[in-house]
Amino acid sequence: MNEPTTLIENEVTRISLRKERYKNKVKVIRNKLVWIVILISIISEGALAFKLYKLYSKSALPMSLIIMYLSLSTLLFFLSIIMALRHSKVKPDNPYYQYLFMIISTIIGFTFSTSFQEFLNEHEEKEDLIATLNPAILYYNDLYKGLYDDLSPIVDNSVPPHELYEALYSVPLEDIRETVLLKSEKVKNSRETMLNVAYSDPQSFKGLSTELKVFLSSSAPLTIYYDKLENTSSERALPYYINYEALRLEVRNRRSMLQAEVKRLKGAISEKQFQSEVKRIAKAKREEQSNIDTRGLEVLHKELKKQNQVPSLGE
């Protein structure tokens, strides 16, 4: 009678031991997984903070987003600490635990509040910048329309575009000089709000993109282009037209840059798209300016060759 009972008890004991060992293994694995998750979380938060710092240094993200992402990173970091403490059997009524929790709540509340306030400030700043940029765009657009009027009083409209420079070479000097200066008269007394403010009070435009800041700081007033046109020294009409084309191109370029900036501020295009647009605008200007210079030199060279004169590159 006792032997079967003993066998049963031994089997039950072995089963209990196996269950206990299995529970211990599961517990050990769970503990390792928890610490692995905490470690990965802390490393990921450190990497995110570093990435945000790089984006901030490049002005690739608004300050409000930087603060918000840092707030989330900080929140995850402290949650990892709390998870570690709770896993280490620290009780919620522990005074140090409560003190730490109070600090965490204060930090998170402050950072999220700062992020929201910064978002409101950035929105207001963007609206102010757009309100400043739009009149400047209209101003350049008005200038460009005046400069873009055709030269039909001087050159017949039937002249193909690729033959325009050849036709202009034979135009009487006084005719084209008087016409281009008349069309450029608004530029003579040009008052460019954006350039004036950028020079006198750059802090008011701190919300502009780095690309536009560089563009404004390196842009000469349009009056300089007008002076160059007015003081062109040549016995032929073509050099006047070439300088006139350069003035027209510069006005269009400034309008395009400001239009791209407004799109960026309104969120119509991303930062990456904006940078691509700026590169496209700059490339288009270089190519068109090169085309103007090349065509002008070719015509001058051709005409001077007909007269058996040696062309001057500086002419």
PDB file of C-alpha atoms in Angstrom:
ATOM      1  CA  MET A   1       0.000   0.000   0.000  1.00  0.00           C
ATOM      2  CA  ASN A   2       2.832   2.421   0.926  1.00  0.00           C
ATOM      3  CA  GLU A   3       4.982   1.787  -2.149  1.00  0.00           C
ATOM      4  CA  PRO A   4       2.515   3.033  -4.791  1.00  0.00           C
ATOM      5  CA  THR A   5       1.801   6.080  -2.621  1.00  0.00           C
ATOM      6  CA  THR A   6       5.507   6.863  -2.344  1.00  0.00           C
ATOM      7  CA  LEU A   7       5.947   6.547  -6.117  1.00  0.00           C
ATOM      8  CA  ILE A   8       3.075   8.940  -6.709  1.00  0.00           C
ATOM      9  CA  GLU A   9       4.479  11.436  -4.203  1.00  0.00           C
ATOM     10  CA  ASN A  10       7.916  11.241  -5.822  1.00  0.00           C
ATOM     11  CA  GLU A  11       6.422  11.821  -9.275  1.00  0.00           C
ATOM     12  CA  VAL A  12       4.461  14.821  -7.977  1.00  0.00           C
ATOM     13  CA  THR A  13       7.632  16.183  -6.413  1.00  0.00           C
ATOM     14  CA  ARG A  14       9.574  15.785  -9.668  1.00  0.00           C
ATOM     15  CA  ILE A  15       6.822  17.532 -11.612  1.00  0.00           C
ATOM     16  CA  SER A  16       6.768  20.353  -9.058  1.00  0.00           C
ATOM     17  CA  LEU A  17      10.532  20.729  -9.291  1.00  0.00           C
ATOM     18  CA  ARG A  18      10.399  20.813 -13.085  1.00  0.00           C
ATOM     19  CA  LYS A  19       7.695  23.490 -12.947  1.00  0.00           C
ATOM     20  CA  GLU A  20       9.728  25.475 -10.454  1.00  0.00           C
ATOM     21  CA  ARG A  21      12.844  25.274 -12.608  1.00  0.00           C
ATOM     22  CA  TYR A  22      10.823  26.313 -15.655  1.00  0.00           C
ATOM     23  CA  LYS A  23       9.375  29.278 -13.741  1.00  0.00           C
ATOM     24  CA  ASN A  24      12.858  30.288 -12.637  1.00  0.00           C
ATOM     25  CA  LYS A  25      14.144  30.110 -16.231  1.00  0.00           C
ATOM     26  CA  VAL A  26      11.213  32.192 -17.459  1.00  0.00           C
ATOM     27  CA  LYS A  27      11.835  34.700 -14.678  1.00  0.00           C
ATOM     28  CA  VAL A  28      15.533  34.964 -15.537  1.00  0.00           C
ATOM     29  CA  ILE A  29      14.749  35.389 -19.250  1.00  0.00           C
ATOM     30  CA  ARG A  30      12.084  37.991 -18.462  1.00  0.00           C
ATOM     31  CA  ASN A  31      14.506  39.893 -16.247  1.00  0.00           C
ATOM     32  CA  LYS A  32      17.128  39.888 -18.987  1.00  0.00           C
ATOM     33  CA  LEU A  33      14.600  41.031 -21.561  1.00  0.00           C
ATOM     34  CA  VAL A  34      13.462  43.884 -19.323  1.00  0.00           C
ATOM     35  CA  TRP A  35      17.026  45.118 -18.830  1.00  0.00           C
ATOM     36  CA  ILE A  36      17.755  44.710 -22.559  1.00  0.00           C
ATOM     37  CA  VAL A  37      14.663  46.788 -23.404  1.00  0.00           C
ATOM     38  CA  ILE A  38      15.702  49.452 -20.868  1.00  0.00           C
ATOM     39  CA  LEU A  39      19.241  49.543 -22.268  1.00  0.00           C
ATOM     40  CA  ILE A  40      18.022  49.767 -25.875  1.00  0.00           C
ATOM     41  CA  SER A  41      15.582  52.499 -24.866  1.00  0.00           C
ATOM     42  CA  ILE A  42      18.309  54.598 -23.224  1.00  0.00           C
ATOM     43  CA  ILE A  43      20.682  54.149 -26.188  1.00  0.00           C
ATOM     44  CA  SER A  44      17.906  55.047 -28.660  1.00  0.00           C
ATOM     45  CA  GLU A  45      17.022  58.162 -26.669  1.00  0.00           C
ATOM     46  CA  GLY A  46      20.673  59.229 -26.634  1.00  0.00           C
ATOM     47  CA  ALA A  47      20.880  58.730 -30.412  1.00  0.00           C
ATOM     48  CA  LEU A  48      17.647  60.704 -30.897  1.00  0.00           C
ATOM     49  CA  ALA A  49      18.958  63.575 -28.756  1.00  0.00           C
ATOM     50  CA  PHE A  50      22.184  63.664 -30.804  1.00  0.00           C
ATOM     51  CA  LYS A  51      20.213  63.608 -34.067  1.00  0.00           C
ATOM     52  CA  LEU A  52      18.028  66.462 -32.859  1.00  0.00           C
ATOM     53  CA  TYR A  53      21.117  68.474 -31.942  1.00  0.00           C
ATOM     54  CA  LYS A  54      22.482  68.028 -35.493  1.00  0.00           C
ATOM     55  CA  LEU A  55      19.149  69.063 -37.005  1.00  0.00           C
ATOM     56  CA  TYR A  56      19.048  72.109 -34.720  1.00  0.00           C
ATOM     57  CA  SER A  57      22.602  73.121 -35.670  1.00  0.00           C
ATOM     58  CA  LYS A  58      21.608  72.947 -39.352  1.00  0.00           C
ATOM     59  CA  SER A  59      18.288  74.769 -38.740  1.00  0.00           C
ATOM     60  CA  ALA A  60      16.546  71.849 -40.429  1.00  0.00           C
ATOM     61  CA  LEU A  61      13.689  71.762 -37.887  1.00  0.00           C
ATOM     62  CA  PRO A  62      11.697  74.483 -36.115  1.00  0.00           C
ATOM     63  CA  MET A  63      12.616  75.015 -32.461  1.00  0.00           C
ATOM     64  CA  SER A  64       9.136  73.951 -31.318  1.00  0.00           C
ATOM     65  CA  LEU A  65       9.557  70.521 -32.940  1.00  0.00           C
ATOM     66  CA  ILE A  66      13.056  70.181 -31.511  1.00  0.00           C
ATOM     67  CA  ILE A  67      11.730  70.870 -27.993  1.00  0.00           C
ATOM     68  CA  MET A  68       8.745  68.554 -28.485  1.00  0.00           C
ATOM     69  CA  TYR A  69      10.942  65.679 -29.668  1.00  0.00           C
ATOM     70  CA  LEU A  70      13.351  66.291 -26.801  1.00  0.00           C
ATOM     71  CA  SER A  71      10.381  66.263 -24.434  1.00  0.00           C
ATOM     72  CA  LEU A  72       9.279  62.890 -25.766  1.00  0.00           C
ATOM     73  CA  SER A  73      12.850  61.636 -25.546  1.00  0.00           C
ATOM     74  CA  THR A  74      13.106  62.838 -21.949  1.00  0.00           C
ATOM     75  CA  LEU A  75       9.768  61.226 -21.128  1.00  0.00           C
ATOM     76  CA  LEU A  76      10.887  57.859 -22.535  1.00  0.00           C
ATOM     77  CA  PHE A  77      14.193  58.151 -20.698  1.00  0.00           C
ATOM     78  CA  PHE A  78      12.538  58.679 -17.322  1.00  0.00           C
ATOM     79  CA  LEU A  79       9.970  55.979 -18.025  1.00  0.00           C
ATOM     80  CA  SER A  80      12.893  53.627 -18.570  1.00  0.00           C
ATOM     81  CA  ILE A  81      14.307  54.641 -15.184  1.00  0.00           C
ATOM     82  CA  ILE A  82      10.924  54.114 -13.516  1.00  0.00           C
ATOM     83  CA  MET A  83      10.621  50.723 -15.187  1.00  0.00           C
ATOM     84  CA  ALA A  84      14.056  49.773 -13.899  1.00  0.00           C
ATOM     85  CA  LEU A  85      13.202  50.916 -10.365  1.00  0.00           C
ATOM     86  CA  ARG A  86       9.882  49.087 -10.324  1.00  0.00           C
ATOM     87  CA  HIS A  87      11.568  45.982 -11.672  1.00  0.00           C
ATOM     88  CA  SER A  88      14.102  46.261  -8.843  1.00  0.00           C
ATOM     89  CA  LYS A  89      11.229  45.977  -6.347  1.00  0.00           C
ATOM     90  CA  VAL A  90      11.268  49.641  -5.340  1.00  0.00           C
ATOM     91  CA  LYS A  91       7.888  50.347  -3.754  1.00  0.00           C
ATOM     92  CA  PRO A  92       5.724  53.274  -4.912  1.00  0.00           C
ATOM     93  CA  ASP A  93       5.585  54.676  -1.365  1.00  0.00           C
ATOM     94  CA  ASN A  94       9.365  54.959  -1.241  1.00  0.00           C
ATOM     95  CA  PRO A  95      10.127  58.697  -0.588  1.00  0.00           C
ATOM     96  CA  TYR A  96      13.018  58.738  -3.093  1.00  0.00           C
ATOM     97  CA  TYR A  97      10.801  57.161  -5.716  1.00  0.00           C
ATOM     98  CA  GLN A  98       8.080  59.759  -5.078  1.00  0.00           C
ATOM     99  CA  TYR A  99      10.632  62.575  -5.193  1.00  0.00           C
ATOM    100  CA  LEU A 100      12.005  61.309  -8.508  1.00  0.00           C
ATOM    101  CA  PHE A 101       8.495  60.981  -9.922  1.00  0.00           C
ATOM    102  CA  MET A 102       7.723  64.591  -8.900  1.00  0.00           C
ATOM    103  CA  ILE A 103      10.889  65.843 -10.661  1.00  0.00           C
ATOM    104  CA  ILE A 104      10.035  63.874 -13.784  1.00  0.00           C
ATOM    105  CA  SER A 105       6.482  65.276 -13.860  1.00  0.00           C
ATOM    106  CA  THR A 106       7.805  68.836 -13.475  1.00  0.00           C
ATOM    107  CA  ILE A 107      10.382  68.440 -16.249  1.00  0.00           C
ATOM    108  CA  ILE A 108       7.922  66.882 -18.666  1.00  0.00           C
ATOM    109  CA  GLY A 109       5.264  69.509 -17.964  1.00  0.00           C
ATOM    110  CA  PHE A 110       7.753  72.343 -18.405  1.00  0.00           C
ATOM    111  CA  THR A 111       9.197  71.033 -21.669  1.00  0.00           C
ATOM    112  CA  PHE A 112       5.801  70.388 -23.251  1.00  0.00           C
ATOM    113  CA  SER A 113       4.596  73.829 -22.145  1.00  0.00           C
ATOM    114  CA  THR A 114       7.730  75.425 -23.605  1.00  0.00           C
ATOM    115  CA  SER A 115       7.249  73.493 -26.828  1.00  0.00           C
ATOM    116  CA  PHE A 116       3.670  74.735 -27.199  1.00  0.00           C
ATOM    117  CA  GLN A 117       4.664  78.332 -26.432  1.00  0.00           C
ATOM    118  CA  GLU A 118       7.521  78.137 -28.937  1.00  0.00           C
ATOM    119  CA  PHE A 119       5.108  76.765 -31.533  1.00  0.00           C
ATOM    120  CA  LEU A 120       2.805  79.765 -31.041  1.00  0.00           C
ATOM    121  CA  ASN A 121       5.753  82.175 -31.272  1.00  0.00           C
ATOM    122  CA  GLU A 122       7.028  80.523 -34.460  1.00  0.00           C
ATOM    123  CA  HIS A 123       3.575  80.649 -36.023  1.00  0.00           C
ATOM    124  CA  GLU A 124       3.281  84.360 -35.240  1.00  0.00           C
ATOM    125  CA  GLU A 125       6.810  84.983 -36.512  1.00  0.00           C
ATOM    126  CA  LYS A 126       6.056  83.137 -39.763  1.00  0.00           C
ATOM    127  CA  GLU A 127       2.922  85.204 -40.294  1.00  0.00           C
ATOM    128  CA  ASP A 128       4.932  88.406 -39.772  1.00  0.00           C
ATOM    129  CA  LEU A 129       7.598  87.252 -42.219  1.00  0.00           C
ATOM    130  CA  ILE A 130       5.015  86.307 -44.854  1.00  0.00           C
ATOM    131  CA  ALA A 131       3.371  89.713 -44.382  1.00  0.00           C
ATOM    132  CA  THR A 132       6.784  91.309 -45.079  1.00  0.00           C
ATOM    133  CA  LEU A 133       7.730  89.038 -47.972  1.00  0.00           C
ATOM    134  CA  ASN A 134       4.485  89.317 -49.951  1.00  0.00           C
ATOM    135  CA  PRO A 135       4.764  93.102 -50.626  1.00  0.00           C
ATOM    136  CA  ALA A 136       8.409  92.578 -51.615  1.00  0.00           C
ATOM    137  CA  ILE A 137       7.341  89.871 -54.088  1.00  0.00           C
ATOM    138  CA  LEU A 138       4.692  92.196 -55.551  1.00  0.00           C
ATOM    139  CA  TYR A 139       7.302  94.945 -55.810  1.00  0.00           C
ATOM    140  CA  TYR A 140       9.758  92.756 -57.745  1.00  0.00           C
ATOM    141  CA  ASN A 141       6.903  91.413 -59.854  1.00  0.00           C
ATOM    142  CA  ASP A 142       5.883  94.952 -60.790  1.00  0.00           C
ATOM    143  CA  LEU A 143       9.491  95.793 -61.681  1.00  0.00           C
ATOM    144  CA  TYR A 144       9.827  92.653 -63.767  1.00  0.00           C
ATOM    145  CA  LYS A 145       6.636  93.309 -65.699  1.00  0.00           C
ATOM    146  CA  GLY A 146       7.897  96.773 -66.597  1.00  0.00           C
ATOM    147  CA  LEU A 147      11.262  95.421 -67.656  1.00  0.00           C
ATOM    148  CA  TYR A 148       9.741  92.545 -69.611  1.00  0.00           C
ATOM    149  CA  ASP A 149       7.863  94.756 -72.059  1.00  0.00           C
ATOM    150  CA  ASP A 150       8.940  93.892 -75.579  1.00  0.00           C
ATOM    151  CA  LEU A 151      11.287  96.074 -77.578  1.00  0.00           C
ATOM    152  CA  SER A 152       8.897  96.408 -80.506  1.00  0.00           C
ATOM    153  CA  PRO A 153       9.553 100.143 -80.875  1.00  0.00           C
ATOM    154  CA  ILE A 154      13.160  99.275 -81.690  1.00  0.00           C
ATOM    155  CA  VAL A 155      13.180  95.715 -83.014  1.00  0.00           C
ATOM    156  CA  ASP A 156      10.507  94.202 -85.221  1.00  0.00           C
ATOM    157  CA  ASN A 157       8.511  91.525 -83.393  1.00  0.00           C
ATOM    158  CA  SER A 158       8.932  89.231 -86.385  1.00  0.00           C
ATOM    159  CA  VAL A 159      12.646  88.831 -85.613  1.00  0.00           C
ATOM    160  CA  PRO A 160      13.255  85.244 -84.310  1.00  0.00           C
ATOM    161  CA  PRO A 161      14.631  85.105 -80.728  1.00  0.00           C
ATOM    162  CA  HIS A 162      17.888  83.488 -81.850  1.00  0.00           C
ATOM    163  CA  GLU A 163      18.476  86.406 -84.248  1.00  0.00           C
ATOM    164  CA  LEU A 164      17.610  89.151 -81.761  1.00  0.00           C
ATOM    165  CA  TYR A 165      21.215  89.904 -80.804  1.00  0.00           C
ATOM    166  CA  GLU A 166      22.257  90.184 -84.464  1.00  0.00           C
ATOM    167  CA  ALA A 167      19.348  92.573 -85.076  1.00  0.00           C
ATOM    168  CA  LEU A 168      20.211  94.659 -82.013  1.00  0.00           C
ATOM    169  CA  TYR A 169      23.796  95.048 -83.144  1.00  0.00           C
ATOM    170  CA  SER A 170      22.658  97.277 -86.005  1.00  0.00           C
ATOM    171  CA  VAL A 171      20.107  99.268 -83.981  1.00  0.00           C
ATOM    172  CA  PRO A 172      21.057 102.953 -83.539  1.00  0.00           C
ATOM    173  CA  LEU A 173      22.734 103.424 -80.163  1.00  0.00           C
ATOM    174  CA  GLU A 174      20.574 106.301 -78.950  1.00  0.00           C
ATOM    175  CA  ASP A 175      17.340 104.456 -79.700  1.00  0.00           C
ATOM    176  CA  ILE A 176      18.062 101.462 -77.491  1.00  0.00           C
ATOM    177  CA  ARG A 177      19.844 103.467 -74.801  1.00  0.00           C
ATOM    178  CA  GLU A 178      16.836 105.742 -74.385  1.00  0.00           C
ATOM    179  CA  THR A 179      14.409 102.811 -74.409  1.00  0.00           C
ATOM    180  CA  VAL A 180      16.160 100.546 -71.867  1.00  0.00           C
ATOM    181  CA  LEU A 181      16.793 103.440 -69.476  1.00  0.00           C
ATOM    182  CA  LEU A 182      13.150 104.447 -69.706  1.00  0.00           C
ATOM    183  CA  LYS A 183      11.987 100.893 -68.999  1.00  0.00           C
ATOM    184  CA  SER A 184      14.436 100.676 -66.083  1.00  0.00           C
ATOM    185  CA  GLU A 185      13.474 104.019 -64.572  1.00  0.00           C
ATOM    186  CA  LYS A 186      11.726 102.446 -61.570  1.00  0.00           C
ATOM    187  CA  VAL A 187      14.935 100.629 -60.682  1.00  0.00           C
ATOM    188  CA  LYS A 188      16.832 103.934 -60.589  1.00  0.00           C
ATOM    189  CA  ASN A 189      15.136 104.926 -57.337  1.00  0.00           C
ATOM    190  CA  SER A 190      14.548 101.388 -56.145  1.00  0.00           C
ATOM    191  CA  ARG A 191      13.751 100.949 -52.460  1.00  0.00           C
ATOM    192  CA  GLU A 192      14.099  97.277 -51.615  1.00  0.00           C
ATOM    193  CA  THR A 193      12.492  96.701 -48.212  1.00  0.00           C
ATOM    194  CA  MET A 194      13.913  93.240 -47.730  1.00  0.00           C
ATOM    195  CA  LEU A 195      17.503  94.289 -48.381  1.00  0.00           C
ATOM    196  CA  ASN A 196      17.240  97.423 -46.244  1.00  0.00           C
ATOM    197  CA  VAL A 197      15.861  95.576 -43.237  1.00  0.00           C
ATOM    198  CA  ALA A 198      18.264  92.652 -43.728  1.00  0.00           C
ATOM    199  CA  TYR A 199      21.183  95.076 -43.594  1.00  0.00           C
ATOM    200  CA  SER A 200      19.928  97.306 -40.749  1.00  0.00           C
ATOM    201  CA  ASP A 201      18.080  94.823 -38.516  1.00  0.00           C
ATOM    202  CA  PRO A 202      18.999  91.202 -39.337  1.00  0.00           C
ATOM    203  CA  GLN A 203      17.475  89.939 -36.062  1.00  0.00           C
ATOM    204  CA  SER A 204      13.994  90.741 -37.356  1.00  0.00           C
ATOM    205  CA  PHE A 205      14.515  88.097 -40.039  1.00  0.00           C
ATOM    206  CA  LYS A 206      15.919  85.354 -37.831  1.00  0.00           C
ATOM    207  CA  GLY A 207      13.070  83.049 -38.897  1.00  0.00           C
ATOM    208  CA  LEU A 208      14.172  83.061 -42.531  1.00  0.00           C
ATOM    209  CA  SER A 209      15.952  80.096 -44.042  1.00  0.00           C
ATOM    210  CA  THR A 210      19.743  80.045 -44.070  1.00  0.00           C
ATOM    211  CA  GLU A 211      19.647  80.020 -47.866  1.00  0.00           C
ATOM    212  CA  LEU A 212      17.647  83.244 -48.090  1.00  0.00           C
ATOM    213  CA  LYS A 213      19.748  84.935 -45.398  1.00  0.00           C
ATOM    214  CA  VAL A 214      22.884  84.188 -47.400  1.00  0.00           C
ATOM    215  CA  PHE A 215      21.170  85.367 -50.581  1.00  0.00           C
ATOM    216  CA  LEU A 216      20.071  88.677 -49.033  1.00  0.00           C
ATOM    217  CA  SER A 217      23.435  89.346 -47.411  1.00  0.00           C
ATOM    218  CA  SER A 218      25.241  88.792 -50.720  1.00  0.00           C
ATOM    219  CA  SER A 219      22.791  90.735 -52.913  1.00  0.00           C
ATOM    220  CA  ALA A 220      23.734  94.196 -54.123  1.00  0.00           C
ATOM    221  CA  PRO A 221      20.997  96.841 -54.496  1.00  0.00           C
ATOM    222  CA  LEU A 222      19.354  96.953 -57.906  1.00  0.00           C
ATOM    223  CA  THR A 223      20.473 100.557 -58.267  1.00  0.00           C
ATOM    224  CA  ILE A 224      23.995  99.215 -58.853  1.00  0.00           C
ATOM    225  CA  TYR A 225      22.706  97.239 -61.842  1.00  0.00           C
ATOM    226  CA  TYR A 226      20.983 100.356 -63.126  1.00  0.00           C
ATOM    227  CA  ASP A 227      24.154 102.418 -62.745  1.00  0.00           C
ATOM    228  CA  LYS A 228      26.044  99.805 -64.743  1.00  0.00           C
ATOM    229  CA  LEU A 229      23.403  99.988 -67.458  1.00  0.00           C
ATOM    230  CA  GLU A 230      23.349 103.776 -67.470  1.00  0.00           C
ATOM    231  CA  ASN A 231      27.131 104.045 -67.583  1.00  0.00           C
ATOM    232  CA  THR A 232      27.623 101.447 -70.311  1.00  0.00           C
ATOM    233  CA  SER A 233      30.349 102.687 -72.609  1.00  0.00           C
ATOM    234  CA  SER A 234      29.936 101.389 -76.129  1.00  0.00           C
ATOM    235  CA  GLU A 235      29.409 102.597 -79.652  1.00  0.00           C
ATOM    236  CA  ARG A 236      27.000  99.735 -80.275  1.00  0.00           C
ATOM    237  CA  ALA A 237      23.514  99.028 -78.952  1.00  0.00           C
ATOM    238  CA  LEU A 238      24.091  95.377 -78.070  1.00  0.00           C
ATOM    239  CA  PRO A 239      26.121  95.882 -74.831  1.00  0.00           C
ATOM    240  CA  TYR A 240      23.285  98.063 -73.499  1.00  0.00           C
ATOM    241  CA  TYR A 241      20.818  95.278 -74.133  1.00  0.00           C
ATOM    242  CA  ILE A 242      23.104  92.684 -72.507  1.00  0.00           C
ATOM    243  CA  ASN A 243      23.282  94.763 -69.302  1.00  0.00           C
ATOM    244  CA  TYR A 244      19.531  95.300 -69.525  1.00  0.00           C
ATOM    245  CA  GLU A 245      19.020  91.527 -69.734  1.00  0.00           C
ATOM    246  CA  ALA A 246      21.268  91.049 -66.689  1.00  0.00           C
ATOM    247  CA  LEU A 247      19.112  93.533 -64.746  1.00  0.00           C
ATOM    248  CA  ARG A 248      15.940  91.749 -65.809  1.00  0.00           C
ATOM    249  CA  LEU A 249      17.374  88.395 -64.803  1.00  0.00           C
ATOM    250  CA  GLU A 250      18.384  89.684 -61.359  1.00  0.00           C
ATOM    251  CA  VAL A 251      14.897  91.053 -60.655  1.00  0.00           C
ATOM    252  CA  ARG A 252      13.314  87.748 -61.652  1.00  0.00           C
ATOM    253  CA  ASN A 253      15.804  85.821 -59.531  1.00  0.00           C
ATOM    254  CA  ARG A 254      14.975  87.855 -56.416  1.00  0.00           C
ATOM    255  CA  ARG A 255      11.265  87.387 -56.958  1.00  0.00           C
ATOM    256  CA  SER A 256      11.725  83.621 -57.371  1.00  0.00           C
ATOM    257  CA  MET A 257      13.798  83.337 -54.188  1.00  0.00           C
ATOM    258  CA  LEU A 258      11.206  85.195 -52.113  1.00  0.00           C
ATOM    259  CA  GLN A 259       8.366  83.131 -53.599  1.00  0.00           C
ATOM    260  CA  ALA A 260      10.180  79.909 -52.660  1.00  0.00           C
ATOM    261  CA  GLU A 261      10.693  81.216 -49.108  1.00  0.00           C
ATOM    262  CA  VAL A 262       6.989  82.013 -48.734  1.00  0.00           C
ATOM    263  CA  LYS A 263       6.128  78.482 -49.848  1.00  0.00           C
ATOM    264  CA  ARG A 264       8.489  77.124 -47.194  1.00  0.00           C
ATOM    265  CA  LEU A 265       7.019  79.324 -44.460  1.00  0.00           C
ATOM    266  CA  LYS A 266       3.469  78.316 -45.393  1.00  0.00           C
ATOM    267  CA  GLY A 267       4.427  74.636 -45.337  1.00  0.00           C
ATOM    268  CA  ALA A 268       3.545  74.196 -49.015  1.00  0.00           C
ATOM    269  CA  ILE A 269       6.953  72.571 -49.577  1.00  0.00           C
ATOM    270  CA  SER A 270       9.260  70.660 -47.244  1.00  0.00           C
ATOM    271  CA  GLU A 271      12.763  71.782 -46.268  1.00  0.00           C
ATOM    272  CA  LYS A 272      14.242  69.318 -48.741  1.00  0.00           C
ATOM    273  CA  GLN A 273      11.984  70.535 -51.540  1.00  0.00           C
ATOM    274  CA  PHE A 274      12.828  74.127 -50.650  1.00  0.00           C
ATOM    275  CA  GLN A 275      16.566  73.448 -50.876  1.00  0.00           C
ATOM    276  CA  SER A 276      16.038  71.752 -54.248  1.00  0.00           C
ATOM    277  CA  GLU A 277      14.013  74.750 -55.431  1.00  0.00           C
ATOM    278  CA  VAL A 278      16.765  77.172 -54.347  1.00  0.00           C
ATOM    279  CA  LYS A 279      19.355  75.127 -56.234  1.00  0.00           C
ATOM    280  CA  ARG A 280      17.119  75.082 -59.312  1.00  0.00           C
ATOM    281  CA  ILE A 281      16.670  78.875 -59.189  1.00  0.00           C
ATOM    282  CA  ALA A 282      20.416  79.466 -58.809  1.00  0.00           C
ATOM    283  CA  LYS A 283      21.215  77.025 -61.623  1.00  0.00           C
ATOM    284  CA  ALA A 284      18.649  78.641 -63.943  1.00  0.00           C
ATOM    285  CA  LYS A 285      20.170  82.069 -63.319  1.00  0.00           C
ATOM    286  CA  ARG A 286      23.728  80.862 -63.969  1.00  0.00           C
ATOM    287  CA  GLU A 287      22.711  79.134 -67.182  1.00  0.00           C
ATOM    288  CA  GLU A 288      20.716  82.090 -68.488  1.00  0.00           C
ATOM    289  CA  GLN A 289      23.447  84.580 -67.579  1.00  0.00           C
ATOM    290  CA  SER A 290      26.001  82.368 -69.297  1.00  0.00           C
ATOM    291  CA  ASN A 291      23.745  82.160 -72.341  1.00  0.00           C
ATOM    292  CA  ILE A 292      23.388  85.964 -72.469  1.00  0.00           C
ATOM    293  CA  ASP A 293      27.147  86.495 -72.191  1.00  0.00           C
ATOM    294  CA  THR A 294      27.969  83.781 -74.718  1.00  0.00           C
ATOM    295  CA  ARG A 295      25.467  84.956 -77.322  1.00  0.00           C
ATOM    296  CA  GLY A 296      26.589  88.547 -76.901  1.00  0.00           C
ATOM    297  CA  LEU A 297      30.280  87.682 -77.345  1.00  0.00           C
ATOM    298  CA  GLU A 298      29.506  85.503 -80.360  1.00  0.00           C
ATOM    299  CA  VAL A 299      27.673  88.317 -82.120  1.00  0.00           C
ATOM    300  CA  LEU A 300      30.323  90.887 -81.239  1.00  0.00           C
ATOM    301  CA  HIS A 301      33.058  88.530 -82.417  1.00  0.00           C
ATOM    302  CA  LYS A 302      31.191  87.847 -85.650  1.00  0.00           C
ATOM    303  CA  GLU A 303      30.584  91.510 -86.437  1.00  0.00           C
ATOM    304  CA  LEU A 304      34.108  92.578 -85.535  1.00  0.00           C
ATOM    305  CA  LYS A 305      35.476  89.790 -87.678  1.00  0.00           C
ATOM    306  CA  LYS A 306      33.501  91.152 -90.596  1.00  0.00           C
ATOM    307  CA  GLN A 307      35.240  94.466 -90.029  1.00  0.00           C
ATOM    308  CA  ASN A 308      38.628  92.682 -89.739  1.00  0.00           C
ATOM    309  CA  GLN A 309      39.053  93.852 -86.155  1.00  0.00           C
ATOM    310  CA  VAL A 310      40.470  91.844 -83.274  1.00  0.00           C
ATOM    311  CA  PRO A 311      37.735  91.193 -80.707  1.00  0.00           C
ATOM    312  CA  SER A 312      38.274  92.261 -77.131  1.00  0.00           C
ATOM    313  CA  LEU A 313      36.988  89.882 -74.457  1.00  0.00           C
ATOM    314  CA  GLY A 314      36.385  92.770 -72.109  1.00  0.00           C
ATOM    315  CA  GLU A 315      34.205  94.632 -74.522  1.00  0.00           C
TER     316      GLU A 315
END
